Short mmCIF file of C-alpha atoms in Angstrom, two decimals:
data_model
loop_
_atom_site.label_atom_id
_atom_site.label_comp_id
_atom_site.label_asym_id
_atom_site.label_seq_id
_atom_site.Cartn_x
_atom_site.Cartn_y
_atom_site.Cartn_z
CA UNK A 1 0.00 0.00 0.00
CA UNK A 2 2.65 2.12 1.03
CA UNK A 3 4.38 1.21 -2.13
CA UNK A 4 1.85 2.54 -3.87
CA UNK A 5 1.45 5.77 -2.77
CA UNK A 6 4.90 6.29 -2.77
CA UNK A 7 5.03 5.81 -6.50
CA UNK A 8 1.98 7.98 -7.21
CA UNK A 9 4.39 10.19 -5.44
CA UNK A 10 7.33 10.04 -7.67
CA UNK A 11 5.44 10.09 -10.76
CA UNK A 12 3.75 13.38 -9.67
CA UNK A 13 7.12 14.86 -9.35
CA UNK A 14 8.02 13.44 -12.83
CA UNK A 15 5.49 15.37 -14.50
CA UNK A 16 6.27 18.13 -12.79
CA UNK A 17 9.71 17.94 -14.07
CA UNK A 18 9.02 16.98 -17.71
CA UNK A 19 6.04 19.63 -17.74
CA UNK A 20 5.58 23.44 -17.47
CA UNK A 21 5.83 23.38 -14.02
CA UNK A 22 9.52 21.99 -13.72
CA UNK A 23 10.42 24.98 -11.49
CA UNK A 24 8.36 23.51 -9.00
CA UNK A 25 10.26 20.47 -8.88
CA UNK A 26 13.65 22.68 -8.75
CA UNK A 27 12.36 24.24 -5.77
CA UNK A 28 11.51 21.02 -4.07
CA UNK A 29 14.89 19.62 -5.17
CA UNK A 30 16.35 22.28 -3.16
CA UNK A 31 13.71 21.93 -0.16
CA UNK A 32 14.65 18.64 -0.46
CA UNK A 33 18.75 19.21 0.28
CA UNK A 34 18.05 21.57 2.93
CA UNK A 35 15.24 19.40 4.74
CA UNK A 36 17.39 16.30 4.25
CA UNK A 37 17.98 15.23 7.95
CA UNK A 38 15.09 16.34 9.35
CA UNK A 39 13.77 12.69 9.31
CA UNK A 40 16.60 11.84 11.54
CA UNK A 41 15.97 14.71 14.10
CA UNK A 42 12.35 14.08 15.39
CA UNK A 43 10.71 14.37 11.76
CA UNK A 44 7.79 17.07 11.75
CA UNK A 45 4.57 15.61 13.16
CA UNK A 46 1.63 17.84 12.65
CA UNK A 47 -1.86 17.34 14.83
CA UNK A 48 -3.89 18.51 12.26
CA UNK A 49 -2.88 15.69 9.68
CA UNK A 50 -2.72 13.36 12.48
CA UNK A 51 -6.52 14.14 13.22
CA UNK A 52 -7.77 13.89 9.43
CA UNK A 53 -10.90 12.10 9.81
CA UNK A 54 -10.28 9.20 6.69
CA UNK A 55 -8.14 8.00 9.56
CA UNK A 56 -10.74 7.38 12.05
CA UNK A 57 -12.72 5.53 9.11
CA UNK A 58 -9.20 3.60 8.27
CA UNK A 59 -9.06 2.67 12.15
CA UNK A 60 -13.08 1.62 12.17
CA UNK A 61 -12.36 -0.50 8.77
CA UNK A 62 -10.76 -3.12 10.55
CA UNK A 63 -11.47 -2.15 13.15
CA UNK A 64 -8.14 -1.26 14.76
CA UNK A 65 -7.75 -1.18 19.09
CA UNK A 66 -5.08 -0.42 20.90
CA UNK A 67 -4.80 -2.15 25.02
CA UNK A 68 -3.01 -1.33 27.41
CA UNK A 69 -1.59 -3.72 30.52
CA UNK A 70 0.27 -1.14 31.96
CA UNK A 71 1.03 2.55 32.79
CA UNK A 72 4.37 3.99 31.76
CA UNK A 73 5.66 7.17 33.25
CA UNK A 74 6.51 10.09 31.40
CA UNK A 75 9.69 10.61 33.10
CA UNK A 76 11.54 7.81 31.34
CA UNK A 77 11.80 7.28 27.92
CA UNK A 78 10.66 4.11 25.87
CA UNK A 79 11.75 1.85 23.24
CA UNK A 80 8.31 -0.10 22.06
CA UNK A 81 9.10 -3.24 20.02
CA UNK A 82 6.54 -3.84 17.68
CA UNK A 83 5.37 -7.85 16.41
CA UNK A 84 4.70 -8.79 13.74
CA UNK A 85 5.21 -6.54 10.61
CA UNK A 86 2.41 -8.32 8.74
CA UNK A 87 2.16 -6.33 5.38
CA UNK A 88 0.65 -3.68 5.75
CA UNK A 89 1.83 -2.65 9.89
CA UNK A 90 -1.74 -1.56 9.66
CA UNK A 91 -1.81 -1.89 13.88
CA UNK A 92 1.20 0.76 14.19
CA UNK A 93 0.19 3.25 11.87
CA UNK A 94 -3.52 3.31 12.80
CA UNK A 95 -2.69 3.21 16.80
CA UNK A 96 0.70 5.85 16.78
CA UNK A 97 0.64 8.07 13.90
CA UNK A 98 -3.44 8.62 13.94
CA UNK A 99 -5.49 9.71 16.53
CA UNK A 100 -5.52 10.60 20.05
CA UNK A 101 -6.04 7.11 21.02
CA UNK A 102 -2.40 6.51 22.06
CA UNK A 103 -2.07 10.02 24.15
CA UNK A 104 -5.63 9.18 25.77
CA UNK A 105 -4.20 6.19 27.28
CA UNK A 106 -0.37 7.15 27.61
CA UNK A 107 -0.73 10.91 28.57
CA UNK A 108 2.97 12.54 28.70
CA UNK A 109 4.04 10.44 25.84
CA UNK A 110 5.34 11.52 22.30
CA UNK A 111 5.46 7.89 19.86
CA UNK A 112 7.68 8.14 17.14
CA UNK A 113 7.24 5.16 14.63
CA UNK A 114 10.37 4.31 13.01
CA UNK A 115 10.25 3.02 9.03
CA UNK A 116 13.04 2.24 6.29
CA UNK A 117 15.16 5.60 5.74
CA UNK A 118 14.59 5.47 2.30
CA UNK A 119 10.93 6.11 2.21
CA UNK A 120 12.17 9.56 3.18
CA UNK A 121 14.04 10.16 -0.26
CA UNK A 122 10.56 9.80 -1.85
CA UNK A 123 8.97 13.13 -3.39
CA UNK A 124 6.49 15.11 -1.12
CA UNK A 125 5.76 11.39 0.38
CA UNK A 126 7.85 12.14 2.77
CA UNK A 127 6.26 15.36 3.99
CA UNK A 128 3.12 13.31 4.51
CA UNK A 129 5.02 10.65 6.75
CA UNK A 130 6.79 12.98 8.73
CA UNK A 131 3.64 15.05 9.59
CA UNK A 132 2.00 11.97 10.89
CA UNK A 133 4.70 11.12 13.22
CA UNK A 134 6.67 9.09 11.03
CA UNK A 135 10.61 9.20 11.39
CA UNK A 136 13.89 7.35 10.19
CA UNK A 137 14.99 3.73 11.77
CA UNK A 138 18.34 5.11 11.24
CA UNK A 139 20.50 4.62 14.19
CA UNK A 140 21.35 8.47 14.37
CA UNK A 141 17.53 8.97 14.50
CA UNK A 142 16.89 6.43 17.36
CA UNK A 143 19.64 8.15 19.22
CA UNK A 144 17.58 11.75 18.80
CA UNK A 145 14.38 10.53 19.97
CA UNK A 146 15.73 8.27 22.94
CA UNK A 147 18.41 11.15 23.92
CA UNK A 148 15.56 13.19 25.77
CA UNK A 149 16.94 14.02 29.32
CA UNK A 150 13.32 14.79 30.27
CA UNK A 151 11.75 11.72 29.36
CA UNK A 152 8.02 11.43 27.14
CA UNK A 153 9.77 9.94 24.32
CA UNK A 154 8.73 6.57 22.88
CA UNK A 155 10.52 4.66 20.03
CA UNK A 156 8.24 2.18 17.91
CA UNK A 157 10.33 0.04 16.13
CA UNK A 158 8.81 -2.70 13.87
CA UNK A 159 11.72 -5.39 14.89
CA UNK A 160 11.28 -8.22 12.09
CA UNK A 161 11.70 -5.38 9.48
CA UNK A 162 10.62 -5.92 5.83
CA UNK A 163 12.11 -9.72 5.98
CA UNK A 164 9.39 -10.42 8.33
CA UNK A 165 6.80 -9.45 5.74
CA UNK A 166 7.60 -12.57 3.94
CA UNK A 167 6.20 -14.53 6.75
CA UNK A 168 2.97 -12.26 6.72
CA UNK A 169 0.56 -15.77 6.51
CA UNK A 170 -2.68 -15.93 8.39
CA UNK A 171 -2.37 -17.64 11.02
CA UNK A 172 1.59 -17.19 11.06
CA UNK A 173 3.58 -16.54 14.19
CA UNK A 174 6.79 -16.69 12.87
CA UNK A 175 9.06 -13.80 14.43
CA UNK A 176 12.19 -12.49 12.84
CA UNK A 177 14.06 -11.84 16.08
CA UNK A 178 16.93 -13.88 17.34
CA UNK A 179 19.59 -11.97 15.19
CA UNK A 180 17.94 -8.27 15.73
CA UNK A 181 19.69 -7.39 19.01
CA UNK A 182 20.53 -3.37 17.79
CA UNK A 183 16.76 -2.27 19.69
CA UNK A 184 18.66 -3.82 22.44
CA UNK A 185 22.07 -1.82 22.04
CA UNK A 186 20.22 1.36 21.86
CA UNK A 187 17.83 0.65 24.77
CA UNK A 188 21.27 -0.18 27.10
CA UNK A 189 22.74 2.84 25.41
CA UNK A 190 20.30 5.68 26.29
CA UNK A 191 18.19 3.63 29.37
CA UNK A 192 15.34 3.26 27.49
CA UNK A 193 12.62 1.04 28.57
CA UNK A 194 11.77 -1.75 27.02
CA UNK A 195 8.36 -2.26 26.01
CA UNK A 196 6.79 -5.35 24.16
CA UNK A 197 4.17 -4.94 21.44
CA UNK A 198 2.20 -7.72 20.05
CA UNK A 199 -0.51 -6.79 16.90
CA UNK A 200 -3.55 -9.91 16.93
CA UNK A 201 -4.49 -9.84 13.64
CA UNK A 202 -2.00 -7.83 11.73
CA UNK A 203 -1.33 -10.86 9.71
CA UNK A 204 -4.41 -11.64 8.84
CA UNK A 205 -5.19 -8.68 7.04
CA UNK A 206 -3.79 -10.07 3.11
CA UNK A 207 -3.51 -13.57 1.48
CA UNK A 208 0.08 -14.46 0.22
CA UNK A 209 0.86 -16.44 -2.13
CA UNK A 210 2.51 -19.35 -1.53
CA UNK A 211 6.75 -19.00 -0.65
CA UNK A 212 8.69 -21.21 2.19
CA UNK A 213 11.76 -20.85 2.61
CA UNK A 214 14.01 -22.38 0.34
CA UNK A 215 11.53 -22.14 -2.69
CA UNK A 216 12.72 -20.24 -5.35
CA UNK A 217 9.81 -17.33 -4.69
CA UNK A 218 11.27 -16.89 -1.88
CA UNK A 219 15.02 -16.59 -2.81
CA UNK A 220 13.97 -14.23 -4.84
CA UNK A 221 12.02 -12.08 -2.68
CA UNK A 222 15.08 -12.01 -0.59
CA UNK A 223 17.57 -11.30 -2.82
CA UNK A 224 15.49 -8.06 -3.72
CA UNK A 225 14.94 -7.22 -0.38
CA UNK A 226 18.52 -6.99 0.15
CA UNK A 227 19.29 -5.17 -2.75
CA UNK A 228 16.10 -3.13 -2.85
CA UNK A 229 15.65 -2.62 1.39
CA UNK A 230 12.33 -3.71 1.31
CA UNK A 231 10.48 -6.56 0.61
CA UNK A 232 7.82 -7.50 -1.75
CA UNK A 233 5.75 -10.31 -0.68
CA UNK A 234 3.02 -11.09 -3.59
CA UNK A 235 -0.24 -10.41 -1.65
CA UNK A 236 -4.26 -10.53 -2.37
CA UNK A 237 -7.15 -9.48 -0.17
CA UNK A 238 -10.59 -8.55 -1.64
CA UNK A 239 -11.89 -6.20 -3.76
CA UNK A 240 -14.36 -2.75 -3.50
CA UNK A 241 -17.57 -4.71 -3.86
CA UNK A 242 -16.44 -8.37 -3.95
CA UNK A 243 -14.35 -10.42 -1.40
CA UNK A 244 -12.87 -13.31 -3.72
CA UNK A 245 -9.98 -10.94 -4.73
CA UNK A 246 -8.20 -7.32 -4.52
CA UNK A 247 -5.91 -5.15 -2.58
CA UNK A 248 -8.13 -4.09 0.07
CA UNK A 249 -7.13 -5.61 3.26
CA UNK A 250 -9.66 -8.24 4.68
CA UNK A 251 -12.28 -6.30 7.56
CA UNK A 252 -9.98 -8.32 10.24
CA UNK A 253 -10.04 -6.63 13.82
CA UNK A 254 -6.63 -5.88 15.26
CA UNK A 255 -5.80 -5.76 18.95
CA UNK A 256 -2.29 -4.38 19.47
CA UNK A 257 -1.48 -4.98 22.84
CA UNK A 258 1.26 -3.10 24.90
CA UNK A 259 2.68 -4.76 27.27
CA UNK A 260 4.82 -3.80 30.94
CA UNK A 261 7.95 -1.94 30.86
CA UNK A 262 10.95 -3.76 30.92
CA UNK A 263 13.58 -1.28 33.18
CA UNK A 264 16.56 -0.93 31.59
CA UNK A 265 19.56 1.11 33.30
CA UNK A 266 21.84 3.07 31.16
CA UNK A 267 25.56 1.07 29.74
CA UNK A 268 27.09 3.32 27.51
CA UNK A 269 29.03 0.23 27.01
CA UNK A 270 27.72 -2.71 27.07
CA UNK A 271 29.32 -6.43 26.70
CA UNK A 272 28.31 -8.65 24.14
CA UNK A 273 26.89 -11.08 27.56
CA UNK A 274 25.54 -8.37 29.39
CA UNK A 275 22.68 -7.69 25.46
CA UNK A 276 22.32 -11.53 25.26
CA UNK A 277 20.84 -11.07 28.82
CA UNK A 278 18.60 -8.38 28.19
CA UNK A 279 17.39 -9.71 24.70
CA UNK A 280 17.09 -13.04 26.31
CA UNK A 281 14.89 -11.13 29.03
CA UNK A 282 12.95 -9.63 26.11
CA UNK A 283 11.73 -12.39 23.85
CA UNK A 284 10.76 -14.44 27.62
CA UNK A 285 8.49 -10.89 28.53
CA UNK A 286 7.26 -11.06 24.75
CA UNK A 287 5.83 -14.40 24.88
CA UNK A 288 4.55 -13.87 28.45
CA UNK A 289 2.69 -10.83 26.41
CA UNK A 290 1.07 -13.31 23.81
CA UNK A 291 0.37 -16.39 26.07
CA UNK A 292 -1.73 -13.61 27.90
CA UNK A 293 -3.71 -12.17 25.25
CA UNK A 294 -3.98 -15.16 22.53
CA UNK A 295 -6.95 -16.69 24.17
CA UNK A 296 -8.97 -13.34 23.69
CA UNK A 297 -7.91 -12.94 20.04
CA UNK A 298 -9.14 -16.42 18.69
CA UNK A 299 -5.56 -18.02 18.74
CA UNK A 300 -5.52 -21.69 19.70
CA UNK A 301 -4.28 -22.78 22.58
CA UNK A 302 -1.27 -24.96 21.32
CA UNK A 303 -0.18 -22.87 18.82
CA UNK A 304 2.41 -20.64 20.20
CA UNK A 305 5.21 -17.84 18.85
CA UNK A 306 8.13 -18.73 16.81
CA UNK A 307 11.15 -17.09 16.94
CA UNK A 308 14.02 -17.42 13.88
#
């Protein structure tokens, strides 16, 4: 979807450059050099975008909720690992970039969802991303957002990244995880909370075709993801007036729950067994999380996460 939109993007700002209006796209060009690391510096948000009302009918669609199992203080400063990616990450767009939903619940926090830096070198794209909250998973922007002596700052990070997307069955649980221990570094680094964040239903929203690992599909779809930086998992749903096939996301409900903070005390330098510890502690607080919850989401009771 985003994919989509992002190339609508570009090709507005190629007819703007091959038509009378290439100054426009001059100007922009230059907007663009001067504006270049603002994604990297807190992004932009703006309320009023935030608050556009197609968002409360995207949230309703689903419908989207976001629960909460415990209060977190604004005096420290959170890093919120988000599960699964699914393909769309319908659950952390609707719940932290739209809304008041997330400031109802969590007053004294900012959330700052973190995506792929190079959405950001799209066309006017990225003006819209910023002003919903939106900002680079660049390590130089996780720094900005968890460096906040005062506290009220929350990182979102989607932690399987765009690999996980491949996964993005119904019914899946299968968490890209074990290797990502940099959420971990930065947490230690800056004494950011850790905060686990499971989405019921987010991969339920599309139909995929058919690619395990080790078919060629899926080699593939890795080997452009890796050249590329983001996936492309070959995906169905239903259609404006007919549900046998489309792009519109199944009417799925998602429940993203958020789960306790994790304290974590600040190690500017941290050894290599000192993160094993803490991611260890992690993925044993984010299944805790999901054994929880999965019994009010329809998940059976003997099917349980994965983690690769």
């Amino acid at each position: 979807f985003w994919s989509l939109v992002a190339e609508f993007c570009c090709g507005f700002f190629v007819i703007l450059i091959l038509g009378n209006f290439w100054f426009l796209a001059v100007l922009y060009l230059l907007w663009l050099y001067i504006d270049w690391d603002t994604p990297c510096m807190g992004g932009r948000r703006n309320q009023w975008v935030r608050s556009w009302s197609v968002w409360k009918y995207f949230r309703e669609y689903f419908p989207i909720h976001l629960i909460k199992t415990s209060d977190l203080s604004p005096k420290h400063n959170y890093l919120l690992g988000f599960h699964p990616h699914g393909v769309l990450v319908a659950g952390a767009f609707g719940n932290f970039c739209t809304g008041s939903v997330f400031k109802n619940l969590f007053p004294g926090l900012t959330p700052y969802l973190h995506i792929m830096p190079i959405w950001f070198g799209c066309p006017f794209f990225r003006e819209y991303i910023m002003s919903a909250g939106m900002v680079s998973a660049s390590k130089e922007s996780v720094s900005y957002v968890l460096n906040n002596k005062e506290g009220g700052h929350a990182s979102i990070i989607v932690i399987g990244g765009a690999e996980e997307s491949l996964n993005a069955h119904p019914g899946s649980l299968t968490l890209n995880i074990l290797k990502r221990k940099g959420f971990i570094k930065m947490a230690l680094k800056y004494g950011a909370h850790l905060v686990p964040v499971f989405s019921f239903g987010e991969n339920e929203l599309f139909k995929q075709v058919a690619n395990p690992k080790g078919s060629r599909l899926r080699n593939v779809q890795e080997k452009l993801q890796k050249i590329m930086g983001f996936a492309l998992p070959l995906f169905h749903a239903r259609g404006v007036f007919q549900y046998s096939f489309g792009l519109i996301p199944y009417r799925q409900p998602i429940h993203t729950v958020v789960g306790s903070p994790i304290p974590v005390k600040q190690n500017l330098n941290p050894t290599a067994e000192e993160i094993e510890q803490l991611h260890a502690l992690y993925l044993q607080k984010l299944r805790k999380l999901f054994e929880e919850h999965k019994r009010n989401y329809g998940i059976p009771e003997h099917k349980s996460l994965i983690f690769e």
